[in-house]
Amino acid sequence: MDRVALRGLKARGHHGVFPKEREEGQTFLVDLVLGVDTRRAAADDDLAKTVHYGIVAEEVVAVVEGEPVNLIETLAERIAQVCLKHEGVQEVEVCVHKPDAPITVPFDDVTVTITRSRV
């Protein structure tokens, strides 16, 4: 399986369990690794035979900017399902970063990473 990766997709969302997170929102970053067989696309030099990562990026940002959820685990699952709707995507790894999570000690990042497939 070949891999198409998108790193650092950035969007503002209102996800979290605390009222301040829901009201003010915060920046989320998303990394994706799409499992795609790119051989036909490469052989024919044809975008229609692979995944259009620009469209995937727009859809993922729309999920982050969309309906709020409590958990970034839920957000990651929703993103994975959007990616798997694309015919050529056989599997996806989604990493959601929440760098401004409400934690009382110094930290760099909080992430949740999931892998989903058609199987």
Coordinates of C-alpha atoms in Angstrom, one line a residue:
M1 CA 0.0 0.0 0.0
D2 CA 1.3 3.4 -1.0
R3 CA 1.0 6.4 1.3
V4 CA -0.2 9.9 0.7
A5 CA 0.5 12.1 3.7
L6 CA -0.9 15.5 4.7
R7 CA 0.7 17.1 7.7
G8 CA -0.3 20.0 9.8
L9 CA -3.8 20.8 8.5
K10 CA -4.9 23.6 10.7
A11 CA -8.4 24.7 11.7
R12 CA -10.2 26.3 14.6
G13 CA -12.8 24.2 16.3
H14 CA -14.9 24.2 19.5
H15 CA -14.2 20.7 20.7
G16 CA -13.8 19.8 24.4
V17 CA -15.6 19.0 27.6
F18 CA -15.1 22.4 29.2
P19 CA -17.4 25.4 28.6
K20 CA -14.5 27.7 27.7
E21 CA -13.3 25.3 25.0
R22 CA -16.8 25.3 23.5
E23 CA -17.3 29.0 23.7
E24 CA -13.9 30.3 22.7
G25 CA -12.6 27.5 20.5
Q26 CA -9.0 26.6 19.8
T27 CA -6.6 25.6 17.0
F28 CA -6.4 21.9 16.1
L29 CA -3.8 20.3 13.8
V30 CA -4.4 17.1 11.9
D31 CA -1.9 14.8 10.3
L32 CA -3.2 12.2 7.8
V33 CA -1.6 9.2 6.2
L34 CA -3.8 7.8 3.4
G35 CA -3.3 4.2 2.2
V36 CA -3.8 4.4 -1.5
D37 CA -2.6 2.2 -4.4
T38 CA -1.1 4.8 -6.7
R39 CA 0.2 2.5 -9.5
R40 CA -2.6 3.2 -12.0
A41 CA -2.5 6.9 -11.4
A42 CA 1.3 6.9 -11.8
A43 CA 1.2 4.8 -15.0
D44 CA -1.4 7.1 -16.6
D45 CA -0.3 10.3 -14.9
D46 CA -4.0 10.7 -14.1
L47 CA -5.3 12.5 -10.9
A48 CA -8.7 10.7 -11.3
K49 CA -7.0 7.4 -10.5
T50 CA -5.7 8.5 -7.1
V51 CA -7.0 10.5 -4.2
H52 CA -7.3 14.2 -4.6
Y53 CA -5.6 15.3 -1.4
G54 CA -6.7 18.9 -1.8
I55 CA -10.3 17.9 -1.6
V56 CA -9.5 15.6 1.4
A57 CA -7.8 18.5 3.1
E58 CA -10.9 20.8 2.7
E59 CA -13.2 18.1 4.0
V60 CA -11.1 17.4 7.0
V61 CA -10.9 21.1 7.9
A62 CA -14.7 21.3 7.5
V63 CA -15.0 18.5 10.1
V64 CA -12.7 20.3 12.6
E65 CA -14.6 23.5 12.0
G66 CA -18.0 21.8 12.2
E67 CA -20.1 20.3 14.9
P68 CA -18.4 20.3 18.3
V69 CA -17.6 17.0 20.1
N70 CA -16.3 16.4 23.6
L71 CA -13.4 14.2 22.8
I72 CA -10.6 14.4 20.2
E73 CA -11.0 10.7 19.9
T74 CA -14.5 11.3 18.4
L75 CA -13.1 14.0 16.2
A76 CA -10.4 11.6 14.9
E77 CA -13.1 9.0 14.1
R78 CA -15.2 11.5 12.2
I79 CA -12.1 12.6 10.2
A80 CA -11.2 8.9 9.4
Q81 CA -14.7 8.2 8.1
V82 CA -14.6 11.3 5.8
C83 CA -11.3 10.1 4.4
L84 CA -12.6 6.5 3.8
K85 CA -15.5 7.8 1.7
H86 CA -12.9 8.4 -1.0
E87 CA -12.9 5.4 -3.3
G88 CA -9.1 5.1 -3.6
V89 CA -8.5 5.3 0.2
Q90 CA -8.1 1.9 1.6
E91 CA -6.9 2.9 5.1
V92 CA -6.1 6.1 7.0
E93 CA -4.1 7.1 10.0
V94 CA -5.4 10.2 11.7
C95 CA -3.5 12.1 14.3
V96 CA -5.3 15.0 15.9
H97 CA -3.2 17.5 17.8
K98 CA -4.7 19.7 20.6
P99 CA -1.7 22.0 21.4
D100 CA -3.8 24.3 23.6
A101 CA -5.5 21.7 25.7
P102 CA -6.5 22.8 29.2
I103 CA -3.7 21.2 31.1
T104 CA -2.2 22.9 34.2
V105 CA 1.4 21.8 33.7
P106 CA 3.8 22.8 30.9
F107 CA 3.4 20.6 27.8
D108 CA 4.1 20.7 24.0
D109 CA 1.1 18.8 22.6
V110 CA -1.7 16.4 23.2
T111 CA -2.5 13.9 20.4
V112 CA -4.8 11.1 19.6
T113 CA -3.8 8.8 16.7
I114 CA -6.1 6.2 15.2
T115 CA -5.9 3.9 12.2
R116 CA -9.0 2.8 10.3
S117 CA -9.5 0.7 7.1
R118 CA -12.2 -0.5 4.8
V119 CA -11.7 -4.1 6.0

